[in-house]
mmCIF file of C-alpha atoms in Angstrom:
data_model
loop_
_atom_site.group_PDB
_atom_site.id
_atom_site.type_symbol
_atom_site.label_atom_id
_atom_site.label_comp_id
_atom_site.label_asym_id
_atom_site.label_seq_id
_atom_site.Cartn_x
_atom_site.Cartn_y
_atom_site.Cartn_z
ATOM 1 C CA MET N 1 -31.580 -12.935 -3.486
ATOM 2 C CA ALA N 2 -31.945 -10.484 -0.586
ATOM 3 C CA ASP N 3 -29.542 -9.648 0.993
ATOM 4 C CA LEU N 4 -29.073 -10.857 4.420
ATOM 5 C CA GLU N 5 -30.134 -8.797 7.699
ATOM 6 C CA ILE N 6 -26.787 -7.942 9.422
ATOM 7 C CA ARG N 7 -25.095 -6.167 12.513
ATOM 8 C CA THR N 8 -22.763 -4.124 13.651
ATOM 9 C CA ASN N 9 -19.708 -3.147 15.687
ATOM 10 C CA HIS N 10 -16.544 -1.302 16.779
ATOM 11 C CA VAL N 11 -13.799 -3.706 17.682
ATOM 12 C CA THR N 12 -10.618 -4.045 19.057
ATOM 13 C CA VAL N 13 -7.728 -6.044 16.996
ATOM 14 C CA LYS N 14 -5.385 -6.653 18.859
ATOM 15 C CA ASN N 15 -1.092 -6.769 16.852
ATOM 16 C CA GLY N 16 1.132 -7.235 19.667
ATOM 17 C CA ASP N 17 1.683 -3.847 21.705
ATOM 18 C CA LEU N 18 -0.871 -2.100 19.068
ATOM 19 C CA ASN N 19 -5.033 -2.443 19.748
ATOM 20 C CA ILE N 20 -6.265 -1.381 15.968
ATOM 21 C CA ALA N 21 -9.667 0.461 15.708
ATOM 22 C CA ALA N 22 -11.857 -1.722 13.708
ATOM 23 C CA TYR N 23 -15.385 -1.690 12.181
ATOM 24 C CA LEU N 24 -16.779 -4.488 11.460
ATOM 25 C CA ALA N 25 -20.790 -6.125 10.105
ATOM 26 C CA GLU N 26 -21.529 -9.320 9.856
ATOM 27 C CA PRO N 27 -24.775 -11.153 8.612
ATOM 28 C CA THR N 28 -26.972 -12.308 12.996
ATOM 29 C CA GLN N 29 -27.993 -14.902 11.866
ATOM 30 C CA GLY N 30 -26.320 -18.427 10.334
ATOM 31 C CA GLY N 31 -23.287 -19.049 9.413
ATOM 32 C CA PRO N 32 -19.890 -19.642 9.079
ATOM 33 C CA TYR N 33 -19.293 -16.784 7.309
ATOM 34 C CA PRO N 34 -16.452 -16.339 4.778
ATOM 35 C CA GLY N 35 -15.044 -13.483 5.967
ATOM 36 C CA VAL N 36 -13.401 -9.615 3.784
ATOM 37 C CA VAL N 37 -11.027 -7.625 4.988
ATOM 38 C CA VAL N 38 -11.974 -4.429 4.062
ATOM 39 C CA ILE N 39 -9.255 -1.169 3.005
ATOM 40 C CA GLN N 40 -9.632 1.936 4.098
ATOM 41 C CA GLU N 41 -8.714 4.700 1.060
ATOM 42 C CA ILE N 42 -6.591 7.488 2.910
ATOM 43 C CA PHE N 43 -10.218 9.483 4.383
ATOM 44 C CA GLY N 44 -9.746 6.764 7.038
ATOM 45 C CA VAL N 45 -12.725 4.459 8.050
ATOM 46 C CA ASN N 46 -14.542 7.192 6.932
ATOM 47 C CA SER N 47 -18.727 6.297 6.113
ATOM 48 C CA HIS N 48 -18.792 5.337 2.921
ATOM 49 C CA ILE N 49 -16.000 2.155 3.539
ATOM 50 C CA ARG N 50 -17.916 1.470 6.542
ATOM 51 C CA ASP N 51 -21.119 1.711 3.748
ATOM 52 C CA VAL N 52 -19.082 -0.853 1.568
ATOM 53 C CA THR N 53 -18.460 -3.326 4.429
ATOM 54 C CA ASP N 54 -22.455 -2.901 5.145
ATOM 55 C CA ARG N 55 -22.837 -4.428 0.895
ATOM 56 C CA ILE N 56 -20.313 -7.020 2.025
ATOM 57 C CA ALA N 57 -22.264 -8.488 5.247
ATOM 58 C CA GLY N 58 -26.172 -8.507 3.022
ATOM 59 C CA LEU N 59 -23.800 -10.395 0.847
ATOM 60 C CA GLY N 60 -22.842 -13.270 3.303
ATOM 61 C CA TYR N 61 -19.864 -12.799 4.400
ATOM 62 C CA VAL N 62 -17.806 -11.439 8.449
ATOM 63 C CA ALA N 63 -16.625 -7.966 6.892
ATOM 64 C CA ILE N 64 -14.102 -5.234 9.019
ATOM 65 C CA ALA N 65 -12.163 -2.178 8.408
ATOM 66 C CA PRO N 66 -9.763 -1.783 10.171
ATOM 67 C CA ALA N 67 -7.907 1.262 11.007
ATOM 68 C CA ILE N 68 -5.134 1.211 8.461
ATOM 69 C CA TYR N 69 -3.318 4.291 10.341
ATOM 70 C CA GLN N 70 -3.672 3.718 13.257
ATOM 71 C CA ARG N 71 -0.122 3.560 14.624
ATOM 72 C CA LEU N 72 -0.333 7.368 13.347
ATOM 73 C CA ALA N 73 -3.100 8.936 14.326
ATOM 74 C CA PRO N 74 -5.917 7.036 16.176
ATOM 75 C CA GLY N 75 -10.058 7.702 14.438
ATOM 76 C CA PHE N 76 -8.609 9.712 11.973
ATOM 77 C CA GLU N 77 -11.243 10.070 10.131
ATOM 78 C CA VAL N 78 -11.849 12.644 7.049
ATOM 79 C CA GLY N 79 -14.527 13.384 3.838
ATOM 80 C CA TYR N 80 -12.226 14.593 0.569
ATOM 81 C CA THR N 81 -12.008 18.194 0.978
ATOM 82 C CA ASP N 82 -8.239 19.414 -0.599
ATOM 83 C CA ALA N 83 -7.261 19.714 3.447
ATOM 84 C CA ASP N 84 -8.625 15.706 3.589
ATOM 85 C CA LEU N 85 -6.568 14.915 0.632
ATOM 86 C CA GLN N 86 -3.638 16.378 1.963
ATOM 87 C CA LEU N 87 -3.809 15.155 5.344
ATOM 88 C CA GLY N 88 -4.776 12.006 3.974
ATOM 89 C CA ARG N 89 -1.720 12.474 1.918
ATOM 90 C CA LYS N 90 0.633 12.542 5.256
ATOM 91 C CA TYR N 91 -0.316 10.192 6.874
ATOM 92 C CA LYS N 92 0.381 7.926 3.747
ATOM 93 C CA GLU N 93 3.850 8.765 3.610
ATOM 94 C CA GLN N 94 4.250 7.685 6.890
ATOM 95 C CA THR N 95 3.308 3.684 6.441
ATOM 96 C CA THR N 96 5.419 1.444 6.025
ATOM 97 C CA ALA N 97 4.629 -2.872 4.270
ATOM 98 C CA PRO N 98 6.174 -4.244 6.637
ATOM 99 C CA GLU N 99 3.531 -2.593 9.588
ATOM 100 C CA LEU N 100 0.606 -3.089 6.898
ATOM 101 C CA LEU N 101 0.467 -6.319 6.425
ATOM 102 C CA SER N 102 1.181 -7.104 10.098
ATOM 103 C CA ASP N 103 -1.329 -4.984 11.066
ATOM 104 C CA ILE N 104 -3.505 -6.845 8.097
ATOM 105 C CA GLN N 105 -2.385 -10.665 9.129
ATOM 106 C CA ALA N 106 -3.195 -9.812 12.548
ATOM 107 C CA THR N 107 -7.329 -8.415 11.304
ATOM 108 C CA ILE N 108 -6.996 -12.072 9.866
ATOM 109 C CA ASP N 109 -6.615 -13.528 13.258
ATOM 110 C CA PHE N 110 -9.623 -11.649 14.687
ATOM 111 C CA LEU N 111 -11.448 -13.192 12.772
ATOM 112 C CA LYS N 112 -10.329 -16.803 12.668
ATOM 113 C CA GLN N 113 -10.749 -16.284 16.754
ATOM 114 C CA ARG N 114 -14.927 -15.311 15.896
ATOM 115 C CA ASP N 115 -17.375 -19.073 15.612
ATOM 116 C CA ASN N 116 -19.505 -17.700 12.016
ATOM 117 C CA VAL N 117 -16.135 -16.771 9.781
ATOM 118 C CA LYS N 118 -14.940 -19.309 8.150
ATOM 119 C CA ASN N 119 -11.451 -20.188 9.250
ATOM 120 C CA ALA N 120 -9.875 -20.694 4.963
ATOM 121 C CA PRO N 121 -9.714 -18.997 2.491
ATOM 122 C CA PHE N 122 -10.405 -15.058 3.364
ATOM 123 C CA GLY N 123 -10.434 -12.231 1.044
ATOM 124 C CA ALA N 124 -9.128 -8.654 0.742
ATOM 125 C CA ILE N 125 -11.002 -5.883 -0.940
ATOM 126 C CA GLY N 126 -9.420 -2.252 -0.511
ATOM 127 C CA PHE N 127 -9.737 1.214 -3.311
ATOM 128 C CA CYS N 128 -7.174 3.977 -3.496
ATOM 129 C CA PHE N 129 -4.346 4.090 -1.365
ATOM 130 C CA GLY N 130 -6.428 0.262 0.192
ATOM 131 C CA GLY N 131 -6.345 -0.634 -3.640
ATOM 132 C CA HIS N 132 -2.425 -0.126 -3.290
ATOM 133 C CA VAL N 133 -2.018 -1.846 -0.517
ATOM 134 C CA THR N 134 -4.497 -4.630 -0.743
ATOM 135 C CA TYR N 135 -1.958 -5.508 -3.987
ATOM 136 C CA LEU N 136 -0.112 -6.467 -0.605
ATOM 137 C CA ALA N 137 -1.591 -8.144 1.088
ATOM 138 C CA ALA N 138 -2.971 -10.569 -1.899
ATOM 139 C CA THR N 139 0.793 -12.364 -0.892
ATOM 140 C CA LEU N 140 -0.682 -12.977 2.788
ATOM 141 C CA PRO N 141 -1.256 -16.980 2.989
ATOM 142 C CA ASP N 142 -4.552 -16.760 4.572
ATOM 143 C CA ILE N 143 -5.506 -14.092 1.009
ATOM 144 C CA GLY N 144 -8.046 -16.300 -1.548
ATOM 145 C CA ALA N 145 -9.226 -13.039 -3.805
ATOM 146 C CA THR N 146 -8.239 -10.273 -4.147
ATOM 147 C CA ALA N 147 -10.370 -6.937 -5.090
ATOM 148 C CA SER N 148 -7.896 -4.241 -5.507
ATOM 149 C CA PHE N 149 -10.086 -0.706 -6.603
ATOM 150 C CA TYR N 150 -7.445 2.576 -8.437
ATOM 151 C CA GLY N 151 -4.034 1.840 -5.989
ATOM 152 C CA ALA N 152 -2.241 4.697 -7.262
ATOM 153 C CA GLY N 153 1.761 3.554 -7.417
ATOM 154 C CA ILE N 154 1.715 -0.312 -7.332
ATOM 155 C CA VAL N 155 4.740 0.086 -10.379
ATOM 156 C CA THR N 156 6.592 2.542 -8.874
ATOM 157 C CA GLY N 157 6.858 2.196 -5.189
ATOM 158 C CA THR N 158 6.009 -0.015 -2.312
ATOM 159 C CA PRO N 159 4.800 2.456 1.414
ATOM 160 C CA GLY N 160 7.904 2.915 3.638
ATOM 161 C CA GLY N 161 10.120 2.561 0.245
ATOM 162 C CA GLY N 162 11.730 -0.560 -1.543
ATOM 163 C CA PRO N 163 11.549 -2.654 -4.600
ATOM 164 C CA ALA N 164 7.981 -1.939 -5.607
ATOM 165 C CA THR N 165 5.320 -3.417 -5.453
ATOM 166 C CA VAL N 166 4.567 -5.302 -8.622
ATOM 167 C CA THR N 167 7.427 -6.874 -7.928
ATOM 168 C CA ARG N 168 5.895 -8.956 -4.785
ATOM 169 C CA THR N 169 3.527 -10.354 -7.314
ATOM 170 C CA ALA N 170 4.417 -13.948 -7.653
ATOM 171 C CA GLU N 171 3.876 -14.126 -4.105
ATOM 172 C CA ILE N 172 0.139 -14.316 -4.304
ATOM 173 C CA LYS N 173 -1.730 -16.841 -3.427
ATOM 174 C CA GLY N 174 -4.975 -16.145 -5.003
ATOM 175 C CA THR N 175 -7.246 -14.682 -7.139
ATOM 176 C CA LEU N 176 -6.864 -10.584 -7.936
ATOM 177 C CA TYR N 177 -8.738 -8.079 -9.578
ATOM 178 C CA GLY N 178 -7.819 -5.459 -10.490
ATOM 179 C CA PHE N 179 -10.497 -2.461 -11.051
ATOM 180 C CA PHE N 180 -8.626 0.957 -12.366
ATOM 181 C CA GLY N 181 -9.772 3.720 -14.448
ATOM 182 C CA THR N 182 -8.860 4.945 -17.677
ATOM 183 C CA GLU N 183 -8.992 8.568 -16.789
ATOM 184 C CA ASP N 184 -6.994 8.652 -13.838
ATOM 185 C CA PRO N 185 -3.762 11.478 -13.694
ATOM 186 C CA LEU N 186 -2.850 9.326 -10.797
ATOM 187 C CA ILE N 187 -2.188 6.027 -12.524
ATOM 188 C CA PRO N 188 -1.595 6.540 -16.710
ATOM 189 C CA ASN N 189 -3.311 3.879 -18.926
ATOM 190 C CA SER N 190 1.027 1.835 -19.233
ATOM 191 C CA GLU N 191 1.409 1.294 -15.241
ATOM 192 C CA VAL N 192 -1.716 -0.056 -15.330
ATOM 193 C CA ASP N 193 -0.382 -2.687 -18.537
ATOM 194 C CA GLN N 194 2.322 -3.155 -16.936
ATOM 195 C CA ILE N 195 0.000 -4.723 -13.656
ATOM 196 C CA GLU N 196 -1.164 -6.368 -16.215
ATOM 197 C CA ALA N 197 1.924 -8.639 -18.194
ATOM 198 C CA GLU N 198 3.100 -8.751 -14.679
ATOM 199 C CA LEU N 199 0.246 -11.009 -13.448
ATOM 200 C CA GLN N 200 -0.125 -13.237 -16.818
ATOM 201 C CA LYS N 201 4.092 -14.045 -16.763
ATOM 202 C CA CYS N 202 3.594 -14.824 -13.227
ATOM 203 C CA LYS N 203 1.059 -17.009 -13.780
ATOM 204 C CA ILE N 204 -1.358 -15.262 -11.153
ATOM 205 C CA PRO N 205 -5.471 -15.703 -11.997
ATOM 206 C CA HIS N 206 -6.363 -12.532 -12.321
ATOM 207 C CA ARG N 207 -9.075 -10.072 -14.084
ATOM 208 C CA ILE N 208 -7.847 -5.679 -15.048
ATOM 209 C CA PHE N 209 -11.116 -4.050 -15.614
ATOM 210 C CA ARG N 210 -10.976 -0.360 -17.654
ATOM 211 C CA TYR N 211 -13.793 2.264 -17.570
ATOM 212 C CA GLN N 212 -14.430 5.708 -19.828
ATOM 213 C CA ALA N 213 -13.641 6.864 -15.861
ATOM 214 C CA THR N 214 -11.452 9.051 -13.256
ATOM 215 C CA HIS N 215 -9.959 7.842 -9.699
ATOM 216 C CA GLY N 216 -12.670 7.237 -6.790
ATOM 217 C CA PHE N 217 -15.103 6.268 -9.287
ATOM 218 C CA PHE N 218 -16.493 3.428 -7.328
ATOM 219 C CA CYS N 219 -17.258 6.576 -3.934
ATOM 220 C CA GLU N 220 -21.337 7.576 -4.655
ATOM 221 C CA GLN N 221 -19.643 11.014 -2.485
ATOM 222 C CA ARG N 222 -17.027 11.950 -5.103
ATOM 223 C CA ASP N 223 -17.285 14.009 -7.512
ATOM 224 C CA SER N 224 -15.440 11.155 -9.750
ATOM 225 C CA TYR N 225 -18.053 8.914 -8.841
ATOM 226 C CA ASN N 226 -19.233 6.828 -12.292
ATOM 227 C CA LYS N 227 -22.355 5.563 -12.033
ATOM 228 C CA ASP N 228 -21.669 2.726 -14.890
ATOM 229 C CA ALA N 229 -18.251 1.697 -13.621
ATOM 230 C CA ALA N 230 -19.597 1.458 -9.701
ATOM 231 C CA GLU N 231 -22.568 -1.221 -10.396
ATOM 232 C CA ASP N 232 -20.750 -3.021 -13.070
ATOM 233 C CA ALA N 233 -17.207 -3.239 -11.401
ATOM 234 C CA TRP N 234 -19.182 -4.768 -7.759
ATOM 235 C CA LYS N 235 -21.124 -7.369 -10.104
ATOM 236 C CA GLN N 236 -17.263 -8.808 -11.237
ATOM 237 C CA VAL N 237 -16.062 -7.842 -7.163
ATOM 238 C CA ARG N 238 -19.782 -10.659 -6.079
ATOM 239 C CA GLU N 239 -18.492 -13.007 -8.667
ATOM 240 C CA LEU N 240 -15.291 -13.034 -7.769
ATOM 241 C CA PHE N 241 -16.523 -14.119 -3.463
ATOM 242 C CA ALA N 242 -19.267 -16.601 -4.551
ATOM 243 C CA LEU N 243 -15.538 -17.841 -6.911
ATOM 244 C CA GLU N 244 -13.171 -18.079 -4.876
ATOM 245 C CA LEU N 245 -14.928 -17.390 -1.195
ATOM 246 C CA THR N 246 -17.984 -19.233 -1.540
ATOM 247 C CA GLY N 247 -16.765 -21.894 -4.349
ATOM 248 C CA SER N 248 -20.985 -21.284 -5.651
#
């Protein structure tokens, strides 16, 4: 099936007194469509994240990528140099789980107000730090399908401190797919095993995919890009969203 024609726009998501910049992509005709929240890497809502958002919209979803660093660095968007990496990590370390979850819920509520969006369930997809945040977001009642890509630290901590995010696995409401590289220096294979074991123990519908790849394998703009892994992962994401968000 050919991708749908889409339109894109920069929008503002209100969360109390906070105005969150967000990138919105949606089919130009028809609907209503399921909504999907796209969670950035540490590099901001950059061209890679916008491209992913566009691709999801082309499949028949209303996709939105909120700036999860809005509280710290409005307009933040960088590439993949060492300096960019250090800056992105600096902001990551200042985020907190309650604020991230609040901002993602506000983004879902924004989608709910749109005439071309189905009320529930919603999907979420995230990469790198966004993969960790998406695992957290899977605990929100509105999220029915989660695609978490190489989220480091899920079993060792949580944004802002406190019990590790993996300890909240039982709170996950829908189906979760996790995507990891067996050569990822940031996520030991033993940690992936722990995530899978916890999902199994808590009886969360899930699939864990392991690729012979390193961190960031889905991003064409990074040296770590792995075409075979990225293409298979995208196939699995399409399947997940189709099954859980459209019932097809």
